[in-house]
mmCIF file of C-alpha atoms and ligand atoms in Angstrom:
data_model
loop_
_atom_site.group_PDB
_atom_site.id
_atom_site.type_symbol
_atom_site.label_atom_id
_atom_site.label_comp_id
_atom_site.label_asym_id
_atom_site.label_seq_id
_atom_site.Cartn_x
_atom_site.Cartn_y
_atom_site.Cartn_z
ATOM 1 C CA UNK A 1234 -12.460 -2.954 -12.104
ATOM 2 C CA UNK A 1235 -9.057 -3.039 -14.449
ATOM 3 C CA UNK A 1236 -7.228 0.037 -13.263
ATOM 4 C CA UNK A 1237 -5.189 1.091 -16.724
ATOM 5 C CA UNK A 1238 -1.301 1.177 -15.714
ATOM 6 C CA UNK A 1239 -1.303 4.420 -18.304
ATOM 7 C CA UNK A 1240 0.915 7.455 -16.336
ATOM 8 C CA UNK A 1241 1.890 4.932 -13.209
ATOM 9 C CA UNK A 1242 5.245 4.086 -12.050
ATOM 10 C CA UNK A 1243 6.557 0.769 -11.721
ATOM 11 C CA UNK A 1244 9.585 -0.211 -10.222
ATOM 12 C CA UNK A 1245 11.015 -3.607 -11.338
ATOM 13 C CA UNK A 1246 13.657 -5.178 -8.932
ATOM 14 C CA UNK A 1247 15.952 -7.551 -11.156
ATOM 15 C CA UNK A 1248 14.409 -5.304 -14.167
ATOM 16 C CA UNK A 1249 17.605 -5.122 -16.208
ATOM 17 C CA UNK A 1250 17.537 -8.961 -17.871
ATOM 18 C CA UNK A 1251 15.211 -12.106 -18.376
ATOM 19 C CA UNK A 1252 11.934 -11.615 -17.140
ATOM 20 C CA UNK A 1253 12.354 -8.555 -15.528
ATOM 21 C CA UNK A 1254 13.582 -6.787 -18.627
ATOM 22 C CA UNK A 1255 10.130 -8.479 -20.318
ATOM 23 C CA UNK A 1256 8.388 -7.071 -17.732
ATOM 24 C CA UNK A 1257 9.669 -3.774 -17.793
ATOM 25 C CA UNK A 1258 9.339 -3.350 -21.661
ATOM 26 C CA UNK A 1259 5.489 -4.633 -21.116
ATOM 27 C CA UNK A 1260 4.448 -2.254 -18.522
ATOM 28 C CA UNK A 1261 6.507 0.705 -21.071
ATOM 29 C CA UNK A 1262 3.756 -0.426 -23.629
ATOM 30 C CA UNK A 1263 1.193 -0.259 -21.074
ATOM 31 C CA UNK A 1264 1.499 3.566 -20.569
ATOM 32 C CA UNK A 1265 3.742 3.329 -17.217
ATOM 33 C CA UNK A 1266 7.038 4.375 -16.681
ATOM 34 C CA UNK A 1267 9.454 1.687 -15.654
ATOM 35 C CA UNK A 1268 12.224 1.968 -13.331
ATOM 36 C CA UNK A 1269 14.194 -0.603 -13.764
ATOM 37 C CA UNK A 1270 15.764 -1.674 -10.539
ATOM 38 C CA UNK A 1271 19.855 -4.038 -10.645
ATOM 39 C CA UNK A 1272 22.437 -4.776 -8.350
ATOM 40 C CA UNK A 1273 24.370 -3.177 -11.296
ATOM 41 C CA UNK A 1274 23.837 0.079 -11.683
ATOM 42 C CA UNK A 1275 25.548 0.532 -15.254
ATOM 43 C CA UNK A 1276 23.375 -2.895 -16.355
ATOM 44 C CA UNK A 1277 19.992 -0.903 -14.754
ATOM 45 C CA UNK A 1278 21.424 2.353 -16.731
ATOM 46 C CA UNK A 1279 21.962 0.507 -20.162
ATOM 47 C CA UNK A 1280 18.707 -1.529 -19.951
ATOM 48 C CA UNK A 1281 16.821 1.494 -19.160
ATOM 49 C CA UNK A 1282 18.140 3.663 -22.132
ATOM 50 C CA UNK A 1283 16.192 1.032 -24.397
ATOM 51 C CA UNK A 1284 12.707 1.954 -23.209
ATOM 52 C CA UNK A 1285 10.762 5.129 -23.697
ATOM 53 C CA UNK A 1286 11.088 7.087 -20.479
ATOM 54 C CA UNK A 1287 12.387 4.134 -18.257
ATOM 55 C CA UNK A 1288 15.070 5.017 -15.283
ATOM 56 C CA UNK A 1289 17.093 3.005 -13.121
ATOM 57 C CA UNK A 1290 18.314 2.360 -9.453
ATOM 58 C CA UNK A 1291 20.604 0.233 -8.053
ATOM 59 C CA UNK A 1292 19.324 -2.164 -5.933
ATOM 60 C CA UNK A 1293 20.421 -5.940 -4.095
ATOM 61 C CA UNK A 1294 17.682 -7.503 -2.432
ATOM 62 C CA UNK A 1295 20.155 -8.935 -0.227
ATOM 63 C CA UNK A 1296 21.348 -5.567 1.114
ATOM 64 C CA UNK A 1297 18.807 -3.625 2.734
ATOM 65 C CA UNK A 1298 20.831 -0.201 2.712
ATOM 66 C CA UNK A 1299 20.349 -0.622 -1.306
ATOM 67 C CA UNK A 1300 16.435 -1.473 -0.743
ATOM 68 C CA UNK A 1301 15.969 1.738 1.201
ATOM 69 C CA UNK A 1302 18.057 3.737 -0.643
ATOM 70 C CA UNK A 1303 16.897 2.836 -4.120
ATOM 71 C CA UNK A 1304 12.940 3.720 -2.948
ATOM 72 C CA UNK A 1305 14.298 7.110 -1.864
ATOM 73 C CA UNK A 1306 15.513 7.895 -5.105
ATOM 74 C CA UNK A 1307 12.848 6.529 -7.087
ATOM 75 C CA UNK A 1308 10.341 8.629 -5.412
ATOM 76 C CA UNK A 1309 6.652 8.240 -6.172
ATOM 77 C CA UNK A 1310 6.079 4.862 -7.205
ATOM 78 C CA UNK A 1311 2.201 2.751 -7.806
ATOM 79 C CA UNK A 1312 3.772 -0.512 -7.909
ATOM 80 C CA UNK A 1313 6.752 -2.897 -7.200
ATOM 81 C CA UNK A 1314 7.479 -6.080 -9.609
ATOM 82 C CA UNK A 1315 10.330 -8.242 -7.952
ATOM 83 C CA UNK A 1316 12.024 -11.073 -9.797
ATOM 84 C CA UNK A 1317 15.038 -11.737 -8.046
ATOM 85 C CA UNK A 1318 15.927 -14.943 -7.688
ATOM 86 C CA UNK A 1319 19.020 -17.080 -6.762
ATOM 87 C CA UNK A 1320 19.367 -20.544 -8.116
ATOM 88 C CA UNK A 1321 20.761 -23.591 -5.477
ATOM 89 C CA UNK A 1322 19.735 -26.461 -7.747
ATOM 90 C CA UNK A 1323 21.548 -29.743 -6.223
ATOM 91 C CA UNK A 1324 20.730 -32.771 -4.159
ATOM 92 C CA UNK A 1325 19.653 -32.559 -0.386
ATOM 93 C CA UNK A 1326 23.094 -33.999 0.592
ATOM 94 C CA UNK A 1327 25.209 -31.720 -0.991
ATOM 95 C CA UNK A 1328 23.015 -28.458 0.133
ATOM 96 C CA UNK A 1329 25.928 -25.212 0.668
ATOM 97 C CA UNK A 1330 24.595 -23.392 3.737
ATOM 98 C CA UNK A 1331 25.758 -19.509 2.089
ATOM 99 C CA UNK A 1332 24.172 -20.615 -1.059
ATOM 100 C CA UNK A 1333 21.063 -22.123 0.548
ATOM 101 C CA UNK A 1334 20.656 -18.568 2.677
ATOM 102 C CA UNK A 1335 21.262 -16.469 -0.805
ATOM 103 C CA UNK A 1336 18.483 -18.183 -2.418
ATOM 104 C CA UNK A 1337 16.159 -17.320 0.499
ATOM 105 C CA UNK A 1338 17.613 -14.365 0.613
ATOM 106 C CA UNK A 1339 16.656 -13.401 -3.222
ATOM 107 C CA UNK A 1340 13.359 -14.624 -3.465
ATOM 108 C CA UNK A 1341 11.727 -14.629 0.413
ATOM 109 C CA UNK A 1342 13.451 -12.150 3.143
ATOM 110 C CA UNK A 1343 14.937 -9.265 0.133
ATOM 111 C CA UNK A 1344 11.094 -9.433 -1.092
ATOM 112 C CA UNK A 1345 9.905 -9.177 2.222
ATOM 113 C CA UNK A 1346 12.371 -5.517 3.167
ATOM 114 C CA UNK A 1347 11.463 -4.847 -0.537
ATOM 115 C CA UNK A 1348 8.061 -4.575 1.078
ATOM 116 C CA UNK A 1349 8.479 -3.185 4.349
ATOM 117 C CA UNK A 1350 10.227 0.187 2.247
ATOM 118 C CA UNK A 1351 8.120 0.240 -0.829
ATOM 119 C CA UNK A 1352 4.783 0.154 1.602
ATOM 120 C CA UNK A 1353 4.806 3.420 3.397
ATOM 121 C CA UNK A 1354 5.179 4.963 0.163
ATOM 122 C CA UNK A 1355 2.631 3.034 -1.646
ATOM 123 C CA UNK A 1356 -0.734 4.332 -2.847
ATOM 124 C CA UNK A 1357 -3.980 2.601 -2.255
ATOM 125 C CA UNK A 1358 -4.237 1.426 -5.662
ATOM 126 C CA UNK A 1359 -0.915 0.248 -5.747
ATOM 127 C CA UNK A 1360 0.461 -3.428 -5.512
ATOM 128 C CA UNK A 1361 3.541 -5.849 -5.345
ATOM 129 C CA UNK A 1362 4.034 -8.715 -7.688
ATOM 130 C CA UNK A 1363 6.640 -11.384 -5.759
ATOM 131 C CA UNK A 1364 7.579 -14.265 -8.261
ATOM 132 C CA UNK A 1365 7.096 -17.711 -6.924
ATOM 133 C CA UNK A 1366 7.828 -20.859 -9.515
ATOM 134 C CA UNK A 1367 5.985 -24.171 -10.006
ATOM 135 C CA UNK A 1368 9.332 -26.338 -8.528
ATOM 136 C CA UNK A 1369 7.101 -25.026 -5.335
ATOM 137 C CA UNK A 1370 4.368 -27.671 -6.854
ATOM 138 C CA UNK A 1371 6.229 -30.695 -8.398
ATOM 139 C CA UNK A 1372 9.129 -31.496 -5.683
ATOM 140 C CA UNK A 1373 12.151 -33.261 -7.861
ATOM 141 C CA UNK A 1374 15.442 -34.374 -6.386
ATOM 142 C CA UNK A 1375 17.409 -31.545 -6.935
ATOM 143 C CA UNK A 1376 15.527 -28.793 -6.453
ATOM 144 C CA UNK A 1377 14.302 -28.566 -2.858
ATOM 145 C CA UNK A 1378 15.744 -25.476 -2.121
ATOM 146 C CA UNK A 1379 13.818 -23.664 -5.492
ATOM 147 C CA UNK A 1380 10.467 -25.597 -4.431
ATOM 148 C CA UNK A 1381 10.481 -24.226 -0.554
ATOM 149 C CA UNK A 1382 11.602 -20.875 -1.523
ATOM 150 C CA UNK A 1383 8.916 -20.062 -4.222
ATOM 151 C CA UNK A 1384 6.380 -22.169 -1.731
ATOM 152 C CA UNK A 1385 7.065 -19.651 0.448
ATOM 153 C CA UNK A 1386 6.747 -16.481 -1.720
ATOM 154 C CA UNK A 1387 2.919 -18.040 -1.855
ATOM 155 C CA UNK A 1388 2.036 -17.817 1.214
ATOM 156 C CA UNK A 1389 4.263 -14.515 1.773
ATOM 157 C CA UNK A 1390 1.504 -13.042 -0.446
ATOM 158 C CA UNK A 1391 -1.270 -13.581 1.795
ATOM 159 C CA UNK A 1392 0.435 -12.746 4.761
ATOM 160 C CA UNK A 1393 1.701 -9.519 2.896
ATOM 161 C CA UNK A 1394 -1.629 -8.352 1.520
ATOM 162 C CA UNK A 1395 -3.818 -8.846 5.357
ATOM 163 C CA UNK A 1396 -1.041 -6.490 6.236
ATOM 164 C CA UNK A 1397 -0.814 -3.984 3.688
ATOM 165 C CA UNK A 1398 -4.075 -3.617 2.659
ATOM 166 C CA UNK A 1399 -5.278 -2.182 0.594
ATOM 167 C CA UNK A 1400 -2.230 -2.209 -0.802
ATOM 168 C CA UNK A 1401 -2.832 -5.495 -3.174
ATOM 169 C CA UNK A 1402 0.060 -8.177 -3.043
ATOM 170 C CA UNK A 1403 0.441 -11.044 -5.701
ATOM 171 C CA UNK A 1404 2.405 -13.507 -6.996
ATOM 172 C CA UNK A 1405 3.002 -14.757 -10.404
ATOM 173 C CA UNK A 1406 4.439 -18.560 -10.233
ATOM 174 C CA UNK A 1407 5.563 -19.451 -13.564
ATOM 175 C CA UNK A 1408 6.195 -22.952 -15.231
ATOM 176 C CA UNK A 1409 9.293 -23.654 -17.506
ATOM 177 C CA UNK A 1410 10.066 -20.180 -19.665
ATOM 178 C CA UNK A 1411 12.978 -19.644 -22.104
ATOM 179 C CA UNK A 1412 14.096 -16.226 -20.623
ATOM 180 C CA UNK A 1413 17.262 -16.707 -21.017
ATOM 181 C CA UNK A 1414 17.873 -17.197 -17.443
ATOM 182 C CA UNK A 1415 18.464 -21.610 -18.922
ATOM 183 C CA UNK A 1416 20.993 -20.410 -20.835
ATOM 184 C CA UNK A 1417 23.643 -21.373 -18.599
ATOM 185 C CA UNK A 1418 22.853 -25.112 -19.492
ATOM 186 C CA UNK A 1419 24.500 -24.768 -22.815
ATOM 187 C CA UNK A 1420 24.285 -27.336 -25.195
ATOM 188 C CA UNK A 1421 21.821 -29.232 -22.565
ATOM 189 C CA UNK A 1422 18.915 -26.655 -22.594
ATOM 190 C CA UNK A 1423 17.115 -28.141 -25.758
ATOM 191 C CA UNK A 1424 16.790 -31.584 -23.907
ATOM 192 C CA UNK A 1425 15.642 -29.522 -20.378
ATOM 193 C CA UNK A 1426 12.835 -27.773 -22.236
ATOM 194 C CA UNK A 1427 11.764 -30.172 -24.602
ATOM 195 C CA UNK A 1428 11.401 -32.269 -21.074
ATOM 196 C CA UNK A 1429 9.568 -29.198 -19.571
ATOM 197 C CA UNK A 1430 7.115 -28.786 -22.608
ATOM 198 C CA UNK A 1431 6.037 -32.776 -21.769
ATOM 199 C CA UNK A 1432 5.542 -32.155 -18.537
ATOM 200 C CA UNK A 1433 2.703 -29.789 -19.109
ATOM 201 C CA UNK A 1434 -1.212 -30.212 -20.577
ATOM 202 C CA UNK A 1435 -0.225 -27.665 -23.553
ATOM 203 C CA UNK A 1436 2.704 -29.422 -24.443
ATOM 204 C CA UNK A 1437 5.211 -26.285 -24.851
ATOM 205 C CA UNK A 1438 7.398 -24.142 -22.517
ATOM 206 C CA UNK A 1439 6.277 -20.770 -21.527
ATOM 207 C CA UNK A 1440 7.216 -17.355 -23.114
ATOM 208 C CA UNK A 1441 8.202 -14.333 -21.469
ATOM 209 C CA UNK A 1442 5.122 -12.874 -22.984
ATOM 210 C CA UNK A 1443 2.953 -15.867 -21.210
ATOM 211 C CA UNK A 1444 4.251 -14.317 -17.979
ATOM 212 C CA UNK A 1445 4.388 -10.552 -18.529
ATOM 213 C CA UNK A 1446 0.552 -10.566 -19.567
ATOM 214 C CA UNK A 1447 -0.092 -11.854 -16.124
ATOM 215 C CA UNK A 1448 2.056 -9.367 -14.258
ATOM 216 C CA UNK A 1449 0.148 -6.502 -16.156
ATOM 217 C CA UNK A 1450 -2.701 -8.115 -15.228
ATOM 218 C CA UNK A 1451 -2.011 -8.372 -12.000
ATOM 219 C CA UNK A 1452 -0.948 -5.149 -11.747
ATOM 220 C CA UNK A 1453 -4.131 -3.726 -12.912
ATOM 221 C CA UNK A 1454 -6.747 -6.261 -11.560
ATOM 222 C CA UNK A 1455 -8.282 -4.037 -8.268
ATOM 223 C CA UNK A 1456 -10.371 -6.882 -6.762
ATOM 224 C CA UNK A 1457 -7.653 -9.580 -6.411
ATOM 225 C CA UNK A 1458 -4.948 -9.259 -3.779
ATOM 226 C CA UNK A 1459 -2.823 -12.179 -2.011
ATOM 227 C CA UNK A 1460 -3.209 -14.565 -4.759
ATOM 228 C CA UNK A 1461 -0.685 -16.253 -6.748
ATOM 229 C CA UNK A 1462 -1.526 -17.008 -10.336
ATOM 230 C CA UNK A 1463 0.063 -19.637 -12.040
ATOM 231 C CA UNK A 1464 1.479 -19.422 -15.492
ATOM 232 C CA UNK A 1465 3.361 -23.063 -16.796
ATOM 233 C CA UNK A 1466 0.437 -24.944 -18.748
ATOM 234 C CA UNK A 1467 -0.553 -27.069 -16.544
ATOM 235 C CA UNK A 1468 2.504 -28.500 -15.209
ATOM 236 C CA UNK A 1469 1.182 -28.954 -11.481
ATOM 237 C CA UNK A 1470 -1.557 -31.169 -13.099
ATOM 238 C CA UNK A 1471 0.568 -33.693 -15.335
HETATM 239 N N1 NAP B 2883 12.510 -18.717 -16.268
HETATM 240 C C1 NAP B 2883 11.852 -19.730 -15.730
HETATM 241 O O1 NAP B 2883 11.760 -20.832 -16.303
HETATM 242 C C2 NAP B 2883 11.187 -19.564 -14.381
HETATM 243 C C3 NAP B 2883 10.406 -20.622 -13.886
HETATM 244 C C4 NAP B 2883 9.810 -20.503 -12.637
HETATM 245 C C5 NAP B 2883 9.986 -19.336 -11.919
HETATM 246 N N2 NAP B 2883 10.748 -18.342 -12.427
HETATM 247 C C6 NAP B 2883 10.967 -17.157 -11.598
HETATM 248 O O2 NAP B 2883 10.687 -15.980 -12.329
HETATM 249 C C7 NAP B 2883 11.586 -14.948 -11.910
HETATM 250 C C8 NAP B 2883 12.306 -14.370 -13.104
HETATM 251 O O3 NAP B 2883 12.896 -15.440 -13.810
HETATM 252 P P1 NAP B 2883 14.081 -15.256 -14.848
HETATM 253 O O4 NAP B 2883 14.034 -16.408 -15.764
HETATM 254 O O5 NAP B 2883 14.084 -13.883 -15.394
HETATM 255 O O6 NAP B 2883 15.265 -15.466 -13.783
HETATM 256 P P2 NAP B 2883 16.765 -15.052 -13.828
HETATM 257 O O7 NAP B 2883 17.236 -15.067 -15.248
HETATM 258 O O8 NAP B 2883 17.431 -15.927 -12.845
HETATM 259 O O9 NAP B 2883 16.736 -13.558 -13.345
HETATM 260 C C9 NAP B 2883 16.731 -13.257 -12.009
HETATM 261 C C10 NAP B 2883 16.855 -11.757 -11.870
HETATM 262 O O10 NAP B 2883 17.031 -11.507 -10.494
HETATM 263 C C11 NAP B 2883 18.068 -10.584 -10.339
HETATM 264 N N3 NAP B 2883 18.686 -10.773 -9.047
HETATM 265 C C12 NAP B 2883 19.268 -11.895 -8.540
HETATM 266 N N4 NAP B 2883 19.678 -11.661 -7.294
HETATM 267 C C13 NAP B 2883 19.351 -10.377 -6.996
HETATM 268 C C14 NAP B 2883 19.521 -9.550 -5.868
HETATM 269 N N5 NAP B 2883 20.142 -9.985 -4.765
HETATM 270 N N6 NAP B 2883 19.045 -8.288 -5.916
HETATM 271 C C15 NAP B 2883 18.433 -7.822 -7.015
HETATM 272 N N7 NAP B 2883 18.241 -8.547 -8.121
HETATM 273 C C16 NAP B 2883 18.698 -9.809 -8.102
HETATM 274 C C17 NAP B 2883 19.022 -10.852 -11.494
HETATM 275 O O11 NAP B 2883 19.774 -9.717 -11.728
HETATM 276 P P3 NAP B 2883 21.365 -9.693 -11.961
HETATM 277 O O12 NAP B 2883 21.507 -9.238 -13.380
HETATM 278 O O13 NAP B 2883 21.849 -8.696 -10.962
HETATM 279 O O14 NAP B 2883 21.903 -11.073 -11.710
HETATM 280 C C18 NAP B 2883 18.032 -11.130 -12.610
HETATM 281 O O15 NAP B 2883 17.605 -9.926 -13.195
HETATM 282 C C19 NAP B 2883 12.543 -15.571 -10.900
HETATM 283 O O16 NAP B 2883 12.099 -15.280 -9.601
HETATM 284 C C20 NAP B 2883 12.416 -17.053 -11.187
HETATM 285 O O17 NAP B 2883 12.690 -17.855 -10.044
HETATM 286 C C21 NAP B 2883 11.346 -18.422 -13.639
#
C-alpha cells in the first residue's frame, strides 16, 4: 500500500542543486520535510531557505566523519535520497586513478557508509533511494567508469535491502535529463541532448520532474524494495 510521505523526514544527500534540489522541492510538496544534505554547508543553508520548512547538513559522501556526523544532527529521519555523483567521463587509456576512486567513491562506497549510519536510525517504513544511470546499460567509449559505477549501485540495492530489511532500498537509474548538471558542455549541450532524445523510444530527454515522480514513488511504494526503476524512455531498448 502507498504510504503518504505527509509529516516524514527526508534527508537528501547532494540536495542543494540539480536533481537533488528537484527532489527535495518534490518531497516539500509531498507533505515531508526535507533536509537537504551538501558538502557546502552555506549552499545546503541557502537551498534550504527556499522550501517551506526544509533544513540542512553538511555532508561529503567521501568523508565518513561528515556521514556520521550529519545523521546525528539531523535526528529522526524516514528516509535517505542520495544523488551524489562524480563524473570521470574519458577513454579507457587515459583513466586518472584519484579521479576513477572519487567517482566510486560518490556514487558506490559514500552510498554504502551513507547506509551503514542512516540504518540504525531508520524506521521500518523507511527507505533509501541510491541513483544509478542508464551509461550502466548502453556501454560507450568514454564512459566506462559512469557505466560500472551506476551498474553497481544496482546491484548495491539488492544486496542493501536482504540486509536492511525491512528497511526498503531502491534505486532510480535515470536516462539523459537536463538538470543542469550538462551544463558544463556549453555551447555543445544542444547537440548532446538532441543525440540523447534519439537514442530513446519517446524521442525526448528526461525532466527533472520525470525523475522526482519516481523517487516519491519510490519512497512511498511499501511492497517494492531492492529494485531499481528506470526512468530515460527507453534508451536501454534503442
Ligand atoms: N542528469 C542526468 O542526465 C543523469 C543521467 C543518469 C544518471 N544521473 C544520476 O542522477 C543523479 C543526480 O544527477 P544530477 O544531474 O543532479 O547530477 P549532478 O548535477 O552531477 O549532481 C550531483 C550532486 O551530487 C553532489 N555531490 C557530488 N559529490 C558529492 C559528495 N562527495 N558528497 C555529497 N554530495 C556530492 C553534488 O553536490 P555539490 O554541489 O557539492 O557538487 C550535486 O548536488 C546522479 O547520481 C547522476 O549520476 C543523472
Amino acid at each position: 500500500m502507498y504510504q503518504h510521505l505527509h509529516g516524514q523526514r527526508v534527508l537528501v544527500v547532494g540536495g542543494a542543486r540539480d536533481l537533488g534540489l528537484a527532489i527535495a522541492r518534490a518531497v516539500t510538496q509531498a507533505g515531508a520535510t526535507a533536509i537537504i544534505g551538501a558538502r557546502d554547508a552555506a549552499r545546503a543553508t541557502a537551498a534550504a531557505d527556499g522550501l517551506a520548512g526544509a533544513e540542512a547538513v553538511r555532508i561529503d559522501v567521501g568523508d565518513e566523519a561528515t556521514i556520521a556526523a550529519a545523521l546525528d544532527q539531523v535526528g529522526a529521519v524516514d528516509h535517505v535520497v542520495v544523488t551524489a555523483s562524480a563524473h570521470h567521463n574519458v577513454p579507457v587509456t587515459e583513466l586518472d586513478h584519484a579521479r576513477t576512486v572519487a567517482a566510486f567513491e560518490a556514487k558506490v562506497v559514500g552510498p554504502l557508509l551513507v547506509a551503514k549510519h542512516a540504518a540504525p536510525r531508520l524506521p521500518a517504513h523507511g527507505s533509501i533511494v541510491l541513483f544509478s544511470g542508464v551509461a550502466a546499460w548502453n556501454p560507450a567509449p568514454g564512459y566506462t567508469v559512469m557505466g560500472i559505477t551506476n551498474g553497481a549501485v544496482a546491484f548495491a540495492v539488492q544486496h542493501l535491502a536482504a540486509e536492511l530489511a525491512p528497511v526498503r532500498v531502491n534505486a532510480v537509474s535515470p536516462g539523459i535529463v537536463d538538470s543542469g548538471s550538462w551544463d558544463r558542455l556549453g555551447d555543445g549541450k544542444g547537440a548532446f541532448l538532441a543525440g540523447a532524445a534519439d537514442g530513446t523510444l519517446v524521442g525526448r530527454t528526461g525532466t527533472n520532474d520525470d525523475v522526482t515522480d519516481a523517487v516519491v514513488w519510490l519512497l512511498g511504494a511499501g511492497f517494492v524494495s531492492g529494485e531499481t526503476i528506470h526512468v530515460e524512455g527507453g534508451a536501454r531498448l534503442r
